[in-house]
Amino acid sequence: MAAESERVDRSSHSMDKSITLPPNEIFRNLENAKRFAIDIGGSLTKLAYYSTVQHKVAKVRSFDHTAKDTEDDPLYEISMQEEILARLHFIKFENAYIETCLDFIKDHLVNTDTKVIKATGGGAHKFKDLIEKKLKLRVDKEDEMTCLIKGCNFVLRNIPHEAFVYVKHADSEFRFQNTHPDIFPYLLINIGSGVSIIKVESEDTFERVGGSSIGGGTFWGLGALLTKTKRFDELLQLASKGQHTSVDMLVKDIYGGSYVSLGLTGDLIASSFGKSATADKEFSKEDMAKSLLHMISNDIGQLACLYARLHNLTRVYFGGFFIRGHPVTMHTITYSINFFTKGEVQALFLRHEGYLGTIGAFLKGAEEDNPNQYSWGENYAGSSGLMSTSPDLNPMQRARSGTFPFDMLEMDRLERQLVNLPLLQDPSSYIPDTVDLSEDALAREYWLYCFEEALDGVVKRAVASQPDLPEAAERAEKFRHKYLHKLQTLRHQPFAYGSLTVRSLLDTREHCLNEFNFPDPYSKIKQRENDMALKYFQKAVKSLEELSWEQRQFALVRGLLAGNVFDWGAKAVSDVLESDPEFGFEQAKRQLEERPWLIDNYDQWLERLNGPPHKCALFFVDNSGIDIILGVFPFVRELLCRGTEVVLASNSSPALNDVTNNELQILTERIAAMDPVIQSAVKEDRLTLVQSGSSSPCLDLSRLDKVLAGVVRERHTDLVIIEGMGRAIHTNYYALLSCESLKMAVIKNSWLADRLGGKLFSVVFKYEVPLDKKPTTLDHVPVTPS
């Protein structure tokens, strides 16, 4: 049982009706709430509800060009349409506010036909009558442990950076872990009043394999007796300031130093509170609290290690009221686990540990809709994130130091089910991002500054994308304010949404843009550049065909790289494109670094092309306009002529000026009408267009559309091409694949170029072959490191 469900902090139950709850920040979209669940502990309430959110999406539709000569007309029209998005809301607040919150929900609940609210936690019984009276909903109690496990499974499956290791005094106290594709089996140590140790083997199979009566309640109870401190958080604050060595007897106190023959160092605790029996002095509250915390934590840590070894498990997650994001408890548990396992097992904690019960209760109430059949993604625009770990602040005070007075999490249901790319060499060790900004202070400050500097341009383009909507300027300013606040939060708390990376900064910006109904700020730019580039496609192909085979291969690569220069997400490029509208394909070629490039495996790639064709190439494309039309399509055309099938994977939704799947369908249709090679490939299903499942300028190969993964398997794909700075440098630069791969990009950021040892417009052309794949025509092709 959790400590919250057995122990009640009486001082927190005086109802506070003085707070004001702005509906656009707390309990968002409540008018469309469909289902509710609640988890009430001794001091905190966690509420969950499902809502449908109306939001704008940018749609493209091809014009009919058959009736008349329409050479100067746009290729497609852009329209804004309303779509319905399913969203899960989770809110955590102190029990003192529960009546005010229930009144707020009752007053704002409009379109619900819900009759039942699922409830879990020890406080569910205490507040049952109040909930039923206020909301006119029947309270249906769910088993606490079942809800806990269901919630844990859900966050591990859907939030990539959910689990973390806590490292006190490190530059980044939080070391986020990649979730293994198969999250089972694992051990969950739930530390409430006592300790429950649960072995979880599958979605619905778990067993309480052990436990202890010595847990959070023991720490609270004995701490209250020793220090006269009644509040749990205050007790932890005392412990954070104490010195346990004043109270505990150490090995060196008995033996004068280390006990070498037994491998015991002198600083190890030989007896908790051992000095209190013989010392003729008063001990401080802080020292006694610290000694007690070590005693409880060491006992729990040793117990967890024994059960992990007994069941041969290395993934051990800790949660419960005793943990609750407190740095002092996470540190003592971590130390204990490291000591007893000699570093073989890590203590893992969860970003959203406080929500597990309410998530599980919600899932129990939504089983008829089978929410686990979908993939879900955290909405950074509506989530408050992990707050500061200062020991002087309790969790709710930490939450108040952020954007919102209450802690919040929002999860959006994604249109596509997401899975791993089948060609990842080892999915369990795959890390998408090249640099973790949480651990690199210099890089973090640079990129945060970059995104702040770029904000004016993003706001300007957002307004320009909706010229017929007079309120667009007001919404754009709201976007500016929200995203700027997110950046400021991340400057002080880089761990708020997991590992801080360039990808997460870009994704947060996209989430904030969508929040204020700017689904595609670059839509007009993409439309204009696509129309312009199409006019030069046939000329580009003709000039390539006039070259010798070897000259053509280099021209194709150089053209692809030049096309990749046209990236509105890079300030160095957007400044040029805005100041010089005549800047085009040939000018971009001249900007490229001459060979040898910064990373240059072109000679090995050319040798490979002398061998037999690849069976199927998967190409993750990047930008609209010149990039896709004059860079990618001629390159793809050459692969098709060699006898290689091609799968073009593009974004499912807009991000910057990246081409989307809908736009690519229209572009391919028009190019096929111009070019018999493309036309026959489309007709014969040798050229296939599939959406990636992504709406980011970067690429996470562990979260791709399930349909794409199926196509990759069916086509026996043996070459992966990743293009662009976001997909091939900010992410996947070190990704190891089980087939040949090409990673190509032009570095359009001088700071990043300098870090990599290059300069602006340096070229990365990285051709890799896995160790177990022997090259066909030579034995000196570079291989990926093991």
Coordinates of C-alpha atoms in Angstrom, one line a residue, residues 128-387:
K128 CA -16.2 9.5 -2.3
D129 CA -19.3 11.3 -1.0
L130 CA -17.8 14.7 -1.9
I131 CA -17.0 13.6 -5.5
E132 CA -20.4 12.1 -6.1
K133 CA -22.2 15.1 -4.7
K134 CA -20.1 17.7 -6.7
L135 CA -19.8 15.9 -10.0
K136 CA -23.0 13.7 -10.0
L137 CA -20.8 10.8 -11.0
R138 CA -20.7 7.4 -9.4
V139 CA -17.3 6.6 -7.9
D140 CA -16.1 3.2 -9.1
K141 CA -13.1 2.0 -7.0
E142 CA -10.3 0.2 -8.8
D143 CA -7.5 -2.0 -7.4
E144 CA -4.6 0.2 -6.5
M145 CA -1.8 -2.2 -7.5
T146 CA -3.4 -3.0 -10.9
C147 CA -3.7 0.7 -11.6
L148 CA -0.1 1.3 -10.6
I149 CA 1.2 -1.4 -13.0
K150 CA -1.0 -0.3 -15.9
G151 CA 0.1 3.2 -15.5
C152 CA 3.8 2.2 -15.3
N153 CA 3.5 0.1 -18.5
F154 CA 1.8 3.0 -20.3
V155 CA 4.5 5.7 -19.6
L156 CA 7.3 3.2 -20.3
R157 CA 5.8 2.4 -23.7
N158 CA 4.8 5.9 -24.8
I159 CA 7.3 8.3 -23.3
P160 CA 10.8 7.7 -24.6
H161 CA 12.7 9.5 -21.8
E162 CA 10.5 8.4 -18.9
A163 CA 13.1 6.6 -16.8
F164 CA 16.2 8.2 -15.4
V165 CA 19.1 7.5 -13.1
Y166 CA 19.7 10.1 -10.4
V167 CA 23.3 11.3 -10.0
K168 CA 23.8 13.8 -7.2
H169 CA 26.2 16.8 -7.8
A170 CA 26.6 15.9 -11.5
D171 CA 26.3 18.6 -14.2
S172 CA 23.0 16.8 -15.1
E173 CA 21.5 15.2 -12.0
F174 CA 19.1 13.3 -14.3
R175 CA 20.5 10.7 -16.7
F176 CA 17.6 9.6 -18.9
Q177 CA 17.6 6.1 -20.1
N178 CA 16.4 4.7 -23.4
T179 CA 13.3 2.5 -22.9
H180 CA 13.9 -1.0 -24.3
P181 CA 11.5 -1.8 -27.1
D182 CA 10.2 -4.7 -25.0
I183 CA 9.6 -3.1 -21.6
F184 CA 9.1 -6.5 -19.9
P185 CA 10.0 -8.0 -17.5
Y186 CA 10.9 -5.5 -14.8
L187 CA 10.8 -5.1 -11.0
L188 CA 8.7 -2.3 -9.5
I189 CA 9.6 -1.3 -5.9
N190 CA 6.7 0.7 -4.6
I191 CA 7.6 2.5 -1.4
G192 CA 4.6 3.7 0.4
S193 CA 3.9 3.2 4.1
G194 CA 5.5 -0.2 3.6
V195 CA 7.3 -1.7 0.6
S196 CA 5.7 -3.8 -2.2
I197 CA 8.0 -5.5 -4.7
I198 CA 6.2 -6.4 -7.9
K199 CA 7.5 -8.5 -10.7
V200 CA 5.9 -7.4 -14.0
E201 CA 6.0 -9.9 -16.9
S202 CA 3.5 -8.6 -19.4
E203 CA 0.7 -6.1 -19.8
D204 CA -1.7 -8.1 -17.5
T205 CA 0.7 -10.4 -15.7
F206 CA 2.3 -9.3 -12.5
E207 CA 2.9 -10.7 -9.1
R208 CA 3.8 -9.3 -5.7
V209 CA 6.9 -11.3 -5.0
G210 CA 7.9 -9.7 -1.7
G211 CA 7.8 -6.6 0.5
S212 CA 8.6 -5.1 3.9
S213 CA 6.8 -3.3 6.7
I214 CA 9.7 -0.9 6.9
G215 CA 9.1 1.8 4.3
G216 CA 8.0 5.4 4.0
G217 CA 5.5 5.1 6.9
T218 CA 8.4 3.9 9.1
F219 CA 10.5 6.9 8.1
W220 CA 7.6 9.3 8.7
G221 CA 6.5 7.7 12.0
L222 CA 9.9 7.3 13.6
G223 CA 11.0 10.7 12.3
A224 CA 8.0 12.3 13.9
L225 CA 8.9 10.7 17.2
L226 CA 12.5 11.7 17.0
T227 CA 12.2 15.2 15.7
K228 CA 8.5 16.2 16.6
T229 CA 8.2 17.1 12.9
K230 CA 4.8 16.0 11.6
R231 CA 5.0 16.8 7.9
F232 CA 6.8 14.3 5.6
D233 CA 8.3 16.9 3.3
E234 CA 9.7 18.9 6.3
L235 CA 11.2 15.7 7.6
L236 CA 13.0 15.2 4.3
Q237 CA 14.2 18.8 4.3
L238 CA 15.7 18.2 7.8
A239 CA 17.5 15.0 6.4
S240 CA 18.9 16.9 3.5
K241 CA 20.8 19.2 5.9
G242 CA 21.9 16.6 8.4
Q243 CA 25.2 14.6 8.9
H244 CA 24.4 10.9 9.6
T245 CA 28.0 10.3 10.8
S246 CA 27.2 12.2 14.0
V247 CA 24.6 9.5 14.9
D248 CA 25.7 6.3 13.0
M249 CA 28.5 4.1 14.1
L250 CA 30.9 3.6 11.1
V251 CA 33.3 0.7 10.5
K252 CA 36.2 3.0 11.3
D253 CA 34.6 3.8 14.7
I254 CA 35.0 0.1 15.6
Y255 CA 38.2 -0.9 13.9
G256 CA 40.0 2.4 13.6
G257 CA 39.9 2.2 9.8
S258 CA 38.8 -0.2 7.0
Y259 CA 38.2 -3.9 7.6
V260 CA 40.3 -4.9 4.7
S261 CA 39.9 -8.7 4.9
L262 CA 36.1 -8.3 4.5
G263 CA 36.3 -5.5 2.0
L264 CA 34.6 -3.0 4.2
T265 CA 35.8 0.6 3.9
G266 CA 36.0 2.7 7.1
D267 CA 33.2 5.1 6.0
L268 CA 30.6 2.3 5.8
I269 CA 27.7 2.4 8.3
A270 CA 28.3 -0.5 10.8
S271 CA 25.3 0.4 13.0
S272 CA 22.5 2.9 12.3
F273 CA 22.1 5.1 15.4
G274 CA 25.0 3.2 17.0
K275 CA 26.5 6.3 18.6
S276 CA 23.3 7.3 20.3
A277 CA 23.6 4.5 22.8
T278 CA 27.0 5.6 24.2
A279 CA 27.4 9.3 23.4
D280 CA 26.6 11.7 26.2
K281 CA 25.1 14.5 24.1
E282 CA 22.0 15.7 22.3
F283 CA 21.7 14.9 18.6
S284 CA 20.3 17.5 16.1
K285 CA 17.0 16.9 14.4
E286 CA 18.8 17.1 11.1
D287 CA 21.3 14.4 11.9
M288 CA 18.7 12.0 13.3
A289 CA 16.5 12.5 10.2
K290 CA 19.5 11.8 8.0
S291 CA 20.5 8.7 9.9
L292 CA 16.9 7.4 9.8
L293 CA 16.7 8.1 6.0
H294 CA 19.9 6.1 5.4
M295 CA 18.7 3.2 7.6
I296 CA 15.4 2.9 5.7
S297 CA 16.9 3.4 2.3
N298 CA 19.7 0.9 2.8
D299 CA 17.2 -1.7 4.0
I300 CA 15.0 -1.2 1.0
G301 CA 18.0 -1.1 -1.4
Q302 CA 19.3 -4.4 -0.1
L303 CA 15.9 -6.0 -0.3
A304 CA 15.4 -4.8 -3.9
C305 CA 18.8 -6.2 -4.9
L306 CA 18.1 -9.6 -3.4
Y307 CA 14.8 -9.8 -5.3
A308 CA 16.3 -8.6 -8.5
R309 CA 19.0 -11.3 -8.3
L310 CA 16.4 -14.0 -7.3
H311 CA 14.4 -13.2 -10.4
N312 CA 17.3 -12.4 -12.6
L313 CA 16.1 -8.9 -13.4
T314 CA 18.2 -5.9 -14.2
R315 CA 15.5 -3.3 -14.7
V316 CA 14.4 -2.1 -11.3
Y317 CA 12.1 0.9 -11.1
F318 CA 11.3 2.8 -7.8
G319 CA 8.2 4.7 -7.0
G320 CA 5.7 5.5 -4.4
F321 CA 5.1 8.3 -1.9
F322 CA 8.6 7.9 -0.3
I323 CA 10.2 8.8 -3.7
R324 CA 7.9 11.4 -5.2
G325 CA 10.8 13.2 -7.0
H326 CA 12.6 14.1 -3.8
P327 CA 16.4 14.3 -4.5
V328 CA 17.4 13.2 -1.0
T329 CA 15.5 9.9 -1.2
M330 CA 16.5 9.2 -4.8
H331 CA 20.2 9.8 -3.8
T332 CA 20.1 7.4 -0.8
I333 CA 18.2 4.7 -2.8
T334 CA 20.7 5.1 -5.7
Y335 CA 23.7 4.8 -3.3
S336 CA 22.2 1.7 -1.7
I337 CA 21.5 -0.1 -5.0
N338 CA 25.0 0.7 -6.3
F339 CA 26.6 -0.6 -3.1
F340 CA 24.8 -3.9 -2.8
T341 CA 25.0 -4.8 -6.6
K342 CA 28.5 -3.4 -7.1
G343 CA 27.1 -1.2 -9.9
E344 CA 25.5 -4.1 -11.8
V345 CA 21.9 -2.8 -11.3
Q346 CA 20.9 0.8 -11.5
A347 CA 18.1 2.4 -9.5
L348 CA 15.6 3.7 -12.1
F349 CA 13.1 6.5 -11.4
L350 CA 10.2 7.8 -13.4
R351 CA 9.5 11.3 -14.6
H352 CA 5.7 10.8 -14.1
E353 CA 5.8 8.4 -11.2
G354 CA 3.1 10.5 -9.4
Y355 CA 0.6 9.8 -12.2
L356 CA 0.9 6.0 -12.4
G357 CA -2.2 5.3 -10.3
T358 CA -4.5 7.7 -12.0
I359 CA -3.2 6.7 -15.5
G360 CA -4.0 3.1 -14.7
A361 CA -7.4 3.9 -13.3
F362 CA -8.2 5.8 -16.5
L363 CA -7.0 2.9 -18.6
K364 CA -9.3 0.6 -16.7
G365 CA -12.2 2.8 -17.4
A366 CA -11.3 3.1 -21.1
E367 CA -10.7 -0.6 -21.8
E368 CA -13.6 -0.8 -24.3
D369 CA -11.7 1.7 -26.5
N370 CA -8.5 -0.3 -26.1
P371 CA -6.2 2.8 -25.7
N372 CA -3.1 0.5 -25.9
Q373 CA -3.7 -0.1 -29.6
Y374 CA -2.6 3.5 -30.2
S375 CA 0.7 5.3 -29.7
W376 CA 0.6 8.4 -27.6
G377 CA 3.0 11.3 -27.4
E378 CA 3.7 13.9 -24.7
N379 CA 2.4 17.4 -25.6
Y380 CA 5.1 19.7 -24.4
A381 CA 2.9 22.7 -24.9
G382 CA 0.5 21.6 -22.2
S383 CA 2.8 19.7 -19.8
S384 CA 4.6 21.4 -16.9
G385 CA 7.6 19.0 -17.0
L386 CA 9.9 17.9 -14.2
M387 CA 10.6 20.7 -11.8

